[in-house]
mmCIF file of C-alpha atoms in Angstrom:
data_model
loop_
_atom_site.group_PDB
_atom_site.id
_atom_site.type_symbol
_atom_site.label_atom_id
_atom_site.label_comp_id
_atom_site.label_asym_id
_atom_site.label_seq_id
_atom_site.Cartn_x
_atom_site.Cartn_y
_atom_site.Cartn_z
ATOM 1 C CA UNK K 1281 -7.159 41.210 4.081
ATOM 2 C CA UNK K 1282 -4.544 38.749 3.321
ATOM 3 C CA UNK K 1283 -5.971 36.301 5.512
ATOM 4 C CA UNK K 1284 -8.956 36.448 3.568
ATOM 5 C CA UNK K 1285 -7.248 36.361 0.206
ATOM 6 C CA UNK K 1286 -4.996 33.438 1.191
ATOM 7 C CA UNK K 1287 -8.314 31.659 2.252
ATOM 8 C CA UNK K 1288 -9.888 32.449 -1.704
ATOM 9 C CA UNK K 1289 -7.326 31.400 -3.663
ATOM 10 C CA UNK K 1290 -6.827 28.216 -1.161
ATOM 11 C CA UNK K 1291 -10.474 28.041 -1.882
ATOM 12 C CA UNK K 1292 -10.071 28.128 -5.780
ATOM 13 C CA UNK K 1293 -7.463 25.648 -5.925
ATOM 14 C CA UNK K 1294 -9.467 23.077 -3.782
ATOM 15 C CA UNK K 1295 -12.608 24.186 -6.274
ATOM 16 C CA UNK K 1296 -10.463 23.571 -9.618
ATOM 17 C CA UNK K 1297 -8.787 20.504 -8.090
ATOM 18 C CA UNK K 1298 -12.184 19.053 -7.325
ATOM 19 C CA UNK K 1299 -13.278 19.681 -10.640
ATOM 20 C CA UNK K 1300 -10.469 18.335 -12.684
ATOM 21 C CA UNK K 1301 -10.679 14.768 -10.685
ATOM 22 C CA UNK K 1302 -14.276 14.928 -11.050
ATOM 23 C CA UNK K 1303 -13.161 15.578 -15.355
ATOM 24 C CA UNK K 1304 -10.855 12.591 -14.941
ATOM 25 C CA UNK K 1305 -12.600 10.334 -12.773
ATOM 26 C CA UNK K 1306 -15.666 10.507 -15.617
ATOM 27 C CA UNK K 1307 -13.327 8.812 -18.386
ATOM 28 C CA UNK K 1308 -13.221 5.069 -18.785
ATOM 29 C CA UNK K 1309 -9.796 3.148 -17.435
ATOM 30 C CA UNK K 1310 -8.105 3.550 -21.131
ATOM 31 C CA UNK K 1311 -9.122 6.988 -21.266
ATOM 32 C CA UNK K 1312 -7.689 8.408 -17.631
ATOM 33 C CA UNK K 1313 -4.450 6.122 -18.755
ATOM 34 C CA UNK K 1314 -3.958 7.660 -21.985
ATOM 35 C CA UNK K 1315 -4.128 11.025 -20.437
ATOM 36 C CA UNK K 1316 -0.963 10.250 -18.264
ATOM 37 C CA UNK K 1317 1.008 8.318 -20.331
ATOM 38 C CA UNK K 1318 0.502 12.092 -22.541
ATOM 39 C CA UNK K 1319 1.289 13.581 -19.387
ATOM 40 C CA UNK K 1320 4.127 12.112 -18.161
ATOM 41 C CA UNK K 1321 5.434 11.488 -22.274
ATOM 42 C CA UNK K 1322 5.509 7.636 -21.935
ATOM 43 C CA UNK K 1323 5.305 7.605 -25.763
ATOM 44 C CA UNK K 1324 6.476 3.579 -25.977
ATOM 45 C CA UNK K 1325 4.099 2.589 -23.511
ATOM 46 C CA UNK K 1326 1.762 -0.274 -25.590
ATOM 47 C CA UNK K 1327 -2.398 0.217 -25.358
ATOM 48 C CA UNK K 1328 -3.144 -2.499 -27.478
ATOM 49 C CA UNK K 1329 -4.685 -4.731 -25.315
ATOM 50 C CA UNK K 1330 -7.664 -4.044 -22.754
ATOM 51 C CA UNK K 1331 -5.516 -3.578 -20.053
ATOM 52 C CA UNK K 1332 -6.499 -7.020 -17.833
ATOM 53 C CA UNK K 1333 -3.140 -8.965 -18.207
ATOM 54 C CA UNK K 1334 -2.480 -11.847 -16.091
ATOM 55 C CA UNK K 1335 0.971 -12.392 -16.936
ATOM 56 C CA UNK K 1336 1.778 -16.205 -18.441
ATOM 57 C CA UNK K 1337 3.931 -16.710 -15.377
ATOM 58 C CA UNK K 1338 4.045 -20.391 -15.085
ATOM 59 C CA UNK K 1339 4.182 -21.497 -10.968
ATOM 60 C CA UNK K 1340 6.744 -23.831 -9.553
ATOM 61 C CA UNK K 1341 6.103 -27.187 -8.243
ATOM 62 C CA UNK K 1342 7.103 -25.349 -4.520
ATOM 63 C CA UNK K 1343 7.933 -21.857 -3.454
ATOM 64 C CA UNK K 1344 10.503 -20.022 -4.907
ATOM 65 C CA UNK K 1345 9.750 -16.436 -2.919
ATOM 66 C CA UNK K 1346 11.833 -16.318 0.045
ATOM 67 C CA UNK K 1347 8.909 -16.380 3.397
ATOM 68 C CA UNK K 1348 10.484 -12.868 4.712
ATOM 69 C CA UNK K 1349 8.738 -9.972 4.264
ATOM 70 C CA UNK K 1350 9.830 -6.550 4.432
ATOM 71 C CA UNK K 1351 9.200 -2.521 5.150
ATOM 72 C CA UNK K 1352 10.934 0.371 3.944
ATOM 73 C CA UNK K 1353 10.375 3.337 6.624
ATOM 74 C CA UNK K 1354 12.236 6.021 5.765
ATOM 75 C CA UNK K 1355 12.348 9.232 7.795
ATOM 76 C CA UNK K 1356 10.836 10.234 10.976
ATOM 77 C CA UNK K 1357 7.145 10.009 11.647
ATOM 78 C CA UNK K 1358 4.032 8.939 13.062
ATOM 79 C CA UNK K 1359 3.696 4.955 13.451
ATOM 80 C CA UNK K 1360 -0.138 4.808 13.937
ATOM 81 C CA UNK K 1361 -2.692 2.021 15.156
ATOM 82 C CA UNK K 1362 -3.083 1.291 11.312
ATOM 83 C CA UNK K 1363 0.413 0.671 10.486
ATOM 84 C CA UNK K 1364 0.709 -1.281 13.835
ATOM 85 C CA UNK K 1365 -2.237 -3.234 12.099
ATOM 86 C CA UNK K 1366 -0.692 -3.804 9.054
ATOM 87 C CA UNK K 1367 2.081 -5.090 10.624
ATOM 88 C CA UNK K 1368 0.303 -7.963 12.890
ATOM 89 C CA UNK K 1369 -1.559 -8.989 9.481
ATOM 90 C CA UNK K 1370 1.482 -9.668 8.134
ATOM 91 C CA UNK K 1371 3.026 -11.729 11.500
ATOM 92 C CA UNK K 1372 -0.353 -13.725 12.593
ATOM 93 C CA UNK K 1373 -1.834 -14.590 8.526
ATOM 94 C CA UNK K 1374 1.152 -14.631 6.463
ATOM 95 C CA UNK K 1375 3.484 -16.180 9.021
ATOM 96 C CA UNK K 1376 6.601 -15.198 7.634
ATOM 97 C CA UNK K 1377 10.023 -16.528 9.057
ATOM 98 C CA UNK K 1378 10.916 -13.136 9.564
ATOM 99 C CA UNK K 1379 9.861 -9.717 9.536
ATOM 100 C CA UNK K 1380 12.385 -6.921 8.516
ATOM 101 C CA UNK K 1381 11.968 -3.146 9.094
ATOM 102 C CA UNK K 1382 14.486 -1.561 7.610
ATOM 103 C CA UNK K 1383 15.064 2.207 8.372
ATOM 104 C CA UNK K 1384 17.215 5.184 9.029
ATOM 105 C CA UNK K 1385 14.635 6.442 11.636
ATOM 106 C CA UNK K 1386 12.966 3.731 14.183
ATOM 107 C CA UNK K 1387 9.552 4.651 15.297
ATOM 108 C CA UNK K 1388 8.510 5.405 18.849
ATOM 109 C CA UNK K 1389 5.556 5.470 20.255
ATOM 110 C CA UNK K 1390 2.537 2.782 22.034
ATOM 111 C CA UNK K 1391 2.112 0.984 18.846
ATOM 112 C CA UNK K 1392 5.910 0.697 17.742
ATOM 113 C CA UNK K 1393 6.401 -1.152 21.077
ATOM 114 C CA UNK K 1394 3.427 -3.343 20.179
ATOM 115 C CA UNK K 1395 5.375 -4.032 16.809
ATOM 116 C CA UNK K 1396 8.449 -4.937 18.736
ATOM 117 C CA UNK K 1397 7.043 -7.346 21.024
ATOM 118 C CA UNK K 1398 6.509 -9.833 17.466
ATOM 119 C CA UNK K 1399 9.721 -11.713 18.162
ATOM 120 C CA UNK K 1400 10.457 -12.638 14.525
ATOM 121 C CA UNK K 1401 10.615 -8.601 13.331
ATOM 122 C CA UNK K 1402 13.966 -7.699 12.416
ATOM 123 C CA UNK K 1403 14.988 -3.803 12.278
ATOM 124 C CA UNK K 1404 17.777 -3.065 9.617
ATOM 125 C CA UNK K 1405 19.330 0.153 9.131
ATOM 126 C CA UNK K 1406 18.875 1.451 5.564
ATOM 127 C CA UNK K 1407 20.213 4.973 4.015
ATOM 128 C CA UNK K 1408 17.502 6.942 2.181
ATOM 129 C CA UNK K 1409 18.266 6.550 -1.920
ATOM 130 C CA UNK K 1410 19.232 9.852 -3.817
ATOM 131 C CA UNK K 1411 20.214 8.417 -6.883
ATOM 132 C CA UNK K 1412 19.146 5.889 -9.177
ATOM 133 C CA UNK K 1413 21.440 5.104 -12.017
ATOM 134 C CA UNK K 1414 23.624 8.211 -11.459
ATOM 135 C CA UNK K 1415 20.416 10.319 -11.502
ATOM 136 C CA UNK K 1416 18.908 12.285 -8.815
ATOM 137 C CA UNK K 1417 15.771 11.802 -7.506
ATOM 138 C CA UNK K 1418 12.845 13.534 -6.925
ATOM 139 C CA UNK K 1419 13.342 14.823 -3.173
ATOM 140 C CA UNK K 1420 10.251 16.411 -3.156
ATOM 141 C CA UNK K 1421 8.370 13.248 -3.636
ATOM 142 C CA UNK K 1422 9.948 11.253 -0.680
ATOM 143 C CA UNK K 1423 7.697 8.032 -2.256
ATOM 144 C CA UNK K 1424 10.437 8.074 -4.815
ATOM 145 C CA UNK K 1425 13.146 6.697 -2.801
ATOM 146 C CA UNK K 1426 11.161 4.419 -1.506
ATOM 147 C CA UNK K 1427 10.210 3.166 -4.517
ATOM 148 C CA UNK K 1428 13.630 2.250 -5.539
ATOM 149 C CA UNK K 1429 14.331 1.666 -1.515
ATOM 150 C CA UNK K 1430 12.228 -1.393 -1.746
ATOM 151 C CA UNK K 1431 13.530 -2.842 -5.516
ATOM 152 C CA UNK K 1432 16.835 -2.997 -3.877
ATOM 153 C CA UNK K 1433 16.136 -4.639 -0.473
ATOM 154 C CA UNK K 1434 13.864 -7.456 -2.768
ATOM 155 C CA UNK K 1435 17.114 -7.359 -4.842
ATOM 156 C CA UNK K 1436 18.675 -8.649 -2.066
ATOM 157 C CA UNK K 1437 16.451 -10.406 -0.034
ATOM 158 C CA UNK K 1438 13.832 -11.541 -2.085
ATOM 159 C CA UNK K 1439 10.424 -11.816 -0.504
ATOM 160 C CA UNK K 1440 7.236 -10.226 -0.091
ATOM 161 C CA UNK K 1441 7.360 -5.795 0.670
ATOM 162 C CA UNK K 1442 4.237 -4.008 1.944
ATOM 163 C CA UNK K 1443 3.371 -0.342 2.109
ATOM 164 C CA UNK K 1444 2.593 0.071 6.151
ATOM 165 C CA UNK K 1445 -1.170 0.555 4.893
ATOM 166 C CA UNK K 1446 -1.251 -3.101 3.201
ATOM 167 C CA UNK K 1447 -3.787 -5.323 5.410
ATOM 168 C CA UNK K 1448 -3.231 -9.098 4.558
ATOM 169 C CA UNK K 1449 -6.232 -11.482 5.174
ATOM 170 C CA UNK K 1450 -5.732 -14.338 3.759
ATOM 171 C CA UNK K 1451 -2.255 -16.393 3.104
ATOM 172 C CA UNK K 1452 -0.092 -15.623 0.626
ATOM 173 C CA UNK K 1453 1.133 -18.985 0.081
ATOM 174 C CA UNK K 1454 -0.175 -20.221 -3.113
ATOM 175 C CA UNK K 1455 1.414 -17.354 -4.276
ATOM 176 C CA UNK K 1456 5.191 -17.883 -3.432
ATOM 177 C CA UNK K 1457 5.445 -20.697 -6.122
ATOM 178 C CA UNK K 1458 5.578 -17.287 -9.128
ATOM 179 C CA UNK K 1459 9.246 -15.821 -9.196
ATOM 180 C CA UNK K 1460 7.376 -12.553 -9.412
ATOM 181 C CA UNK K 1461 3.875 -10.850 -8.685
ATOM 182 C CA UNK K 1462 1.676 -7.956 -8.033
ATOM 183 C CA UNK K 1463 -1.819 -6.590 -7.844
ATOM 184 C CA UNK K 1464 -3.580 -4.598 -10.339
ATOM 185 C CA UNK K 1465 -4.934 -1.154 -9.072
ATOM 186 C CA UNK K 1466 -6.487 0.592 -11.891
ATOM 187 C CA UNK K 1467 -6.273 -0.300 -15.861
ATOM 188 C CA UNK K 1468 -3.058 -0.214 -16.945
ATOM 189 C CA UNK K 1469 -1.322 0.611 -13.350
ATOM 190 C CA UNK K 1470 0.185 -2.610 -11.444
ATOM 191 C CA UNK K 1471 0.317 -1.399 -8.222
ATOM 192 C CA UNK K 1472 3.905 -1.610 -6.136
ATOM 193 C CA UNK K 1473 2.717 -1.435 -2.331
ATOM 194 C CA UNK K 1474 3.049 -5.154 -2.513
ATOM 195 C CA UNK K 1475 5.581 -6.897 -4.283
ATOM 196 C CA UNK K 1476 6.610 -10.263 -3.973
ATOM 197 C CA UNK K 1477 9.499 -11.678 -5.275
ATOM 198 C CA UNK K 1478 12.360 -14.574 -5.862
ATOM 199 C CA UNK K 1479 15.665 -12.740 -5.179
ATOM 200 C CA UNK K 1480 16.636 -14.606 -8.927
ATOM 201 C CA UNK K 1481 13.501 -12.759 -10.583
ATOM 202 C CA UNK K 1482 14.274 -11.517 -13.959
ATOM 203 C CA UNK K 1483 11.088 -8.735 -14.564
ATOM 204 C CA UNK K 1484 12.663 -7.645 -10.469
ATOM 205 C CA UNK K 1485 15.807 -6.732 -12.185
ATOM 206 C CA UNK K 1486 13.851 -5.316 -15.421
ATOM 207 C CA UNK K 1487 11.542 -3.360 -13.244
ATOM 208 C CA UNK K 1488 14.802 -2.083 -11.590
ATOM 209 C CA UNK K 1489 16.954 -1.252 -14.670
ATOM 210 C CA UNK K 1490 13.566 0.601 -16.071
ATOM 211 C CA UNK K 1491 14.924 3.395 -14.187
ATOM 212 C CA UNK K 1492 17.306 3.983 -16.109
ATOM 213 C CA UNK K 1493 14.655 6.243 -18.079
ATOM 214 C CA UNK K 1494 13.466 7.842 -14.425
ATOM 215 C CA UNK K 1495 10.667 10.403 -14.901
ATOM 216 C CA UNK K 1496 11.432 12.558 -12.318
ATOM 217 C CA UNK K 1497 8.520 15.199 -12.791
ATOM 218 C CA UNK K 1498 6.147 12.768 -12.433
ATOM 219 C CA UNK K 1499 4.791 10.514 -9.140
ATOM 220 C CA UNK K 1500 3.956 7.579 -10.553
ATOM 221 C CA UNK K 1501 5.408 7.058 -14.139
ATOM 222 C CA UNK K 1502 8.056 4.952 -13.422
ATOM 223 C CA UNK K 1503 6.417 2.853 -10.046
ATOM 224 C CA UNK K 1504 3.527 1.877 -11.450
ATOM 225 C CA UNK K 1505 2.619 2.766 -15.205
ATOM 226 C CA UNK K 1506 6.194 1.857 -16.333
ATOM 227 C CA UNK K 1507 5.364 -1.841 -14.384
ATOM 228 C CA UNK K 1508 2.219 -2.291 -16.374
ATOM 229 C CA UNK K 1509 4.291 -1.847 -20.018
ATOM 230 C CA UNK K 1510 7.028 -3.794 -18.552
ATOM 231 C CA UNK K 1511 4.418 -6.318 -18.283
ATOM 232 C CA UNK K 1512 2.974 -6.236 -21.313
ATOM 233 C CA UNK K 1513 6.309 -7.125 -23.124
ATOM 234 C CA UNK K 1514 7.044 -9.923 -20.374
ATOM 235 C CA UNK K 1515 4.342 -11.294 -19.443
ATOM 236 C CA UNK K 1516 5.717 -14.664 -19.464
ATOM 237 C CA UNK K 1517 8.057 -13.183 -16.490
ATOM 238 C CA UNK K 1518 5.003 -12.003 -13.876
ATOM 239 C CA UNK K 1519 1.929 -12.755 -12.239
ATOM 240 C CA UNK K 1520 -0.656 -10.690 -11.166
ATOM 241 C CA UNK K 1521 -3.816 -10.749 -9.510
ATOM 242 C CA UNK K 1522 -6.485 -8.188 -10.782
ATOM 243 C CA UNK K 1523 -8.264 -8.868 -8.402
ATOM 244 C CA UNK K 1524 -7.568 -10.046 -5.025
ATOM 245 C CA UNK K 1525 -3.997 -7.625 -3.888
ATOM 246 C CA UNK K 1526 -5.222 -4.138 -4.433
ATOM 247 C CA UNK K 1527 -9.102 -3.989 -4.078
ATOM 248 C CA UNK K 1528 -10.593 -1.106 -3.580
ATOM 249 C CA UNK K 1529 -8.596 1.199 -6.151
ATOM 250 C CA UNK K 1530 -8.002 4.544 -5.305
ATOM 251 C CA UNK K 1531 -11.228 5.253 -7.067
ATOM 252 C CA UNK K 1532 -13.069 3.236 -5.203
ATOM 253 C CA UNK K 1533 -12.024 3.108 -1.733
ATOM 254 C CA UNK K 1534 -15.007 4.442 0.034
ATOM 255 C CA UNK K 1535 -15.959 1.059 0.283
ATOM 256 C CA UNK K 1536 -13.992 0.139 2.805
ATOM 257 C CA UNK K 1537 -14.524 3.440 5.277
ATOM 258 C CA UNK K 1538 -18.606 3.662 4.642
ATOM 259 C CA UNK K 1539 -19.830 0.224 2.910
ATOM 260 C CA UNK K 1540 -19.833 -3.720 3.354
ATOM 261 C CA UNK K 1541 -18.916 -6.021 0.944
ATOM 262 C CA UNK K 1542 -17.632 -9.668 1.018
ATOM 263 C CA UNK K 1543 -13.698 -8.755 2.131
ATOM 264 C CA UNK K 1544 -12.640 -12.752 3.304
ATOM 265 C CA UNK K 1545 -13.786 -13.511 -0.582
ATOM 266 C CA UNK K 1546 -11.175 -14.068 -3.145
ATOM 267 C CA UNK K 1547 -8.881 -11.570 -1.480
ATOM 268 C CA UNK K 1548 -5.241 -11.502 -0.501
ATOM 269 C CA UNK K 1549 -4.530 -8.393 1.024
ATOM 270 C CA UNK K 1550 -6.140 -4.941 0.896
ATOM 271 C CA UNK K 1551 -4.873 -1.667 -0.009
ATOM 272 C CA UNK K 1552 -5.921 0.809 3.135
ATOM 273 C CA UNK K 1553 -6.000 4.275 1.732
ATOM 274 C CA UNK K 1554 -5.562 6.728 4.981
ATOM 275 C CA UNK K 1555 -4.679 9.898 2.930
ATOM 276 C CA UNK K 1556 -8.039 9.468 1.220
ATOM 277 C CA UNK K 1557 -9.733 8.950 3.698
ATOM 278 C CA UNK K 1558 -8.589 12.282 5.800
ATOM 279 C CA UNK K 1559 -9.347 14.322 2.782
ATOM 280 C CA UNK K 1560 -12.328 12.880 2.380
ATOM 281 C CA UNK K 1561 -13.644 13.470 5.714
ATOM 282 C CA UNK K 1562 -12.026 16.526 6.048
ATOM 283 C CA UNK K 1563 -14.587 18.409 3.206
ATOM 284 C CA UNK K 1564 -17.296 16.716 4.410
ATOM 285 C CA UNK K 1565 -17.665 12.460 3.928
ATOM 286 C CA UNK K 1566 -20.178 10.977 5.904
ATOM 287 C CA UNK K 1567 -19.677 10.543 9.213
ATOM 288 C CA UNK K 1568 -18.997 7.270 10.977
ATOM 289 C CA UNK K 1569 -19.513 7.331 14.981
ATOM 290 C CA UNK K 1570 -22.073 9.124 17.073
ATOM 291 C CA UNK K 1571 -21.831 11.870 14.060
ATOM 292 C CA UNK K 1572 -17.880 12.482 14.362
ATOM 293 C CA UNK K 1573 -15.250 11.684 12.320
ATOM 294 C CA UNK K 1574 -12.709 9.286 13.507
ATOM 295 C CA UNK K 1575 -9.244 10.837 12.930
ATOM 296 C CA UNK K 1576 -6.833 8.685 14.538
ATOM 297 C CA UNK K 1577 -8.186 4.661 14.457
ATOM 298 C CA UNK K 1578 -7.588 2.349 17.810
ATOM 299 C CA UNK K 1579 -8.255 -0.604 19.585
ATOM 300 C CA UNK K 1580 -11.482 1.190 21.567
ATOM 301 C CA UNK K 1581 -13.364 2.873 18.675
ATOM 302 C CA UNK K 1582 -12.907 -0.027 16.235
ATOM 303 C CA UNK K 1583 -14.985 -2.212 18.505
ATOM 304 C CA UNK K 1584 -18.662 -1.044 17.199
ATOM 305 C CA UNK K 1585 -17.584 0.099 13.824
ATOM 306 C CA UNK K 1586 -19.781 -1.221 11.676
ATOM 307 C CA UNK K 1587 -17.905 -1.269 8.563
ATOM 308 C CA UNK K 1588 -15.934 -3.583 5.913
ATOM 309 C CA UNK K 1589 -12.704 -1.666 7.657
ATOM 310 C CA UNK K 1590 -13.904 -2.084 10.800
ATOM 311 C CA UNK K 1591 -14.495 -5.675 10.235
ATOM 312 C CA UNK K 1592 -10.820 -5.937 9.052
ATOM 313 C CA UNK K 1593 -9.828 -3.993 11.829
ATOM 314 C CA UNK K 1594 -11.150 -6.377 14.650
ATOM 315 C CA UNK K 1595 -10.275 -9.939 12.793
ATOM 316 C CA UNK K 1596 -6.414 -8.212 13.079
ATOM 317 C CA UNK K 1597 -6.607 -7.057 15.887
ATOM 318 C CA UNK K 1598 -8.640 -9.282 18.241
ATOM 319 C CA UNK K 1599 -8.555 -12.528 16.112
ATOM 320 C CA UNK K 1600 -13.052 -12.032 15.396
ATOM 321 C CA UNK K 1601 -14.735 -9.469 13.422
ATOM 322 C CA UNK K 1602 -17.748 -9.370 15.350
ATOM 323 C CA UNK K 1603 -18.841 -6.529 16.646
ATOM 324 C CA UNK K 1604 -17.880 -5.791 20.148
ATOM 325 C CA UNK K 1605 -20.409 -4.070 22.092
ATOM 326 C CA UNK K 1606 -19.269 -1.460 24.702
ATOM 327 C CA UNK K 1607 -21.019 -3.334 27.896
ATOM 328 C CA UNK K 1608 -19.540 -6.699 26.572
ATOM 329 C CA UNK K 1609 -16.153 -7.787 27.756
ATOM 330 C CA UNK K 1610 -13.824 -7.116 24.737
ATOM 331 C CA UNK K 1611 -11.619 -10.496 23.305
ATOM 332 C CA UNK K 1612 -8.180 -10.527 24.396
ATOM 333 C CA UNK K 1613 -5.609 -8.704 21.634
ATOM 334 C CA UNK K 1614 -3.649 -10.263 19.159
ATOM 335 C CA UNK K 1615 -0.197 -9.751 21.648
ATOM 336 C CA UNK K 1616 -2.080 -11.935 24.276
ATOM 337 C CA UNK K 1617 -0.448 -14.779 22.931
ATOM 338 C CA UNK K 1618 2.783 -12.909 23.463
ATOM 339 C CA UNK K 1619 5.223 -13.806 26.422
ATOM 340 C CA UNK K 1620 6.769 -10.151 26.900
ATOM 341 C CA UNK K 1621 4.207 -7.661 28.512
ATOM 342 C CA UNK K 1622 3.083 -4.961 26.716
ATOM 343 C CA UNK K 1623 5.210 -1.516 26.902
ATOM 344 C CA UNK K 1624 3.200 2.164 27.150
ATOM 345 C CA UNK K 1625 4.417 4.598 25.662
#
């Protein structure tokens, strides 16, 4: 009997949940904005304009942003085929001068040993953040300390950070001449799983003092709705791209798993969203080969999946985003061009 009970009010929740983001995902941008900013008590927060800035950010004659680029990995865990991914986009389209993981717990694992054999990645050791400004954060929301992990290493580094799920496709280049810039999301939110950054970048070190007022109680107050009012007061101090950083939203990122659309046009770098996508699948998405659902993504069954992600998938991975039929001899991986042979696991 308490099986059973456990299992209806598990039930309920995922019935209510469902219902509330169906509520939500019905208003317009302003209206689902306005709702958190009540939510999370953002009372200064400005809605006066439609919520498409581009910043007034005026480029420099040559790049300013430092060509490093960095992860923050904090903890133990899983480093999956997709992060592994995310990685190689990084090494073989942006071609940074170096690559630094930094870390207080390296991966292990088949496609960590991949990642090592890039020979300009960098692992630096990094302790967790549990304050900010003499306050405490948020434990329970490990995102939180990564959120201010990855202000401070661009404090000090400058550069370009990705989130291990970012996918970059094009270069970033003509980007690097802004002291400062991210992608839109959603509306008002100005996403931070890709920041790039001068390490002299005055809205950097306004973003970072913003913390001063950290919402604690609340996931993504401070990270990304805080950003977007930040920008709205200095918008002579940021660019961003609406457009081409963060496409598909978290709204919209079925796209990717179960559609096509044009991905090499007018994009940077795509958001991959893996947590989603499990849920998703998990109560009942459509499935993708020979009827199952794909749980863990590798080099084998990206090879005839025919999707925008699998697309993106195979131009990483093998260099062509043709599909690769199972009789047809498969094009050699991106590590080919790699000196060191590759290490299993």
């Amino acid at each position: 009997m308490v099986k059973i009970r456990n299992i209806k009010v598990f039930a309920a929740l995922v019935f209510l949940f469902g219902g509330f983001s169906t509520f939500i995902y019905q208003y317009s941008i302003d209206q689902r904005f306005r709702v958190l900013v009540f939510w999370c008590g953002l009372d200064n927060i400005l809605l006066d304009s439609d919520g498409w800035l581009n910043g007034t950010l005026q480029p420099h004659d040559e790049p300013v942003i430092p060509n490093v680029a960095h992860y923050t990995w904090l903890y133990c865990r899983d480093f999956s085929f997709i992060h592994l991914l995310s990685v190689v986009s990084v090494y073989t389209i942006m071609k940074p001068d170096k690559i630094m993981f930094h870390t207080n717990c390296e991966p292990e694992g088949r496609w960590w040993n991949e990642v090592k054999l890039i020979p300009t990645l960098e692992v630096a050791y990094i302790e967790p953040p549990v304050k900010v400004f003499d306050q405490e954060l948020n434990l329970n929301w490990p995102e939180h300390q990564s959120d201010i992990a990855r202000l401070e290493v661009l404090l000090k580094h400058g550069g370009v950070y990705f989130d291990p799920d970012i996918f970059v496709v094009q270069s970033l280049e003509p980007l690097r001449r802004y002291d400062y810039v991210v992608g839109r999301e959603d509306g008002y939110m100005l996403n931070n799983g890709i920041i790039m950054s001068s390490i002299n970048s005055t809205f950097l070190w306004k973003f970072y003092s913003s913390y001063k007022n950290y919402r604690r109680r609340c996931f993504n107050c401070n990270s990304i709705i805080q950003q977007h009012n930040l920008a709205e007061e200095y918008g002579h101090l940021i660019h961003i791209e609406n457009y081409s950083m963060q496409q598909p939203d978290n709204l919209h990122w079925k796209t990717l798993f179960y559609g096509k659309f044009p991905w090499r046009e007018g994009h940077y770098t795509f958001h991959i969203w893996m947590g989603a996508y499990r849920i998703w699948s998990w109560i009942g998405a459509p499935r993708q080969q020979d009827g199952e659902y794909i749980k863990e993504f590798s080099p084998e069954n990206i090879k005839e999946l025919d999707t925008s992600f699998g697309e993106m998938c195979r131009f990483i991975y093998y260099g062509n985003s043709d599909l690769i039929p199972a009789d047809s001899v498969a094009p050699k991986p991106w590590w080919n061009a790699v000196r060191k042979p590759i290490q299993e696991a």
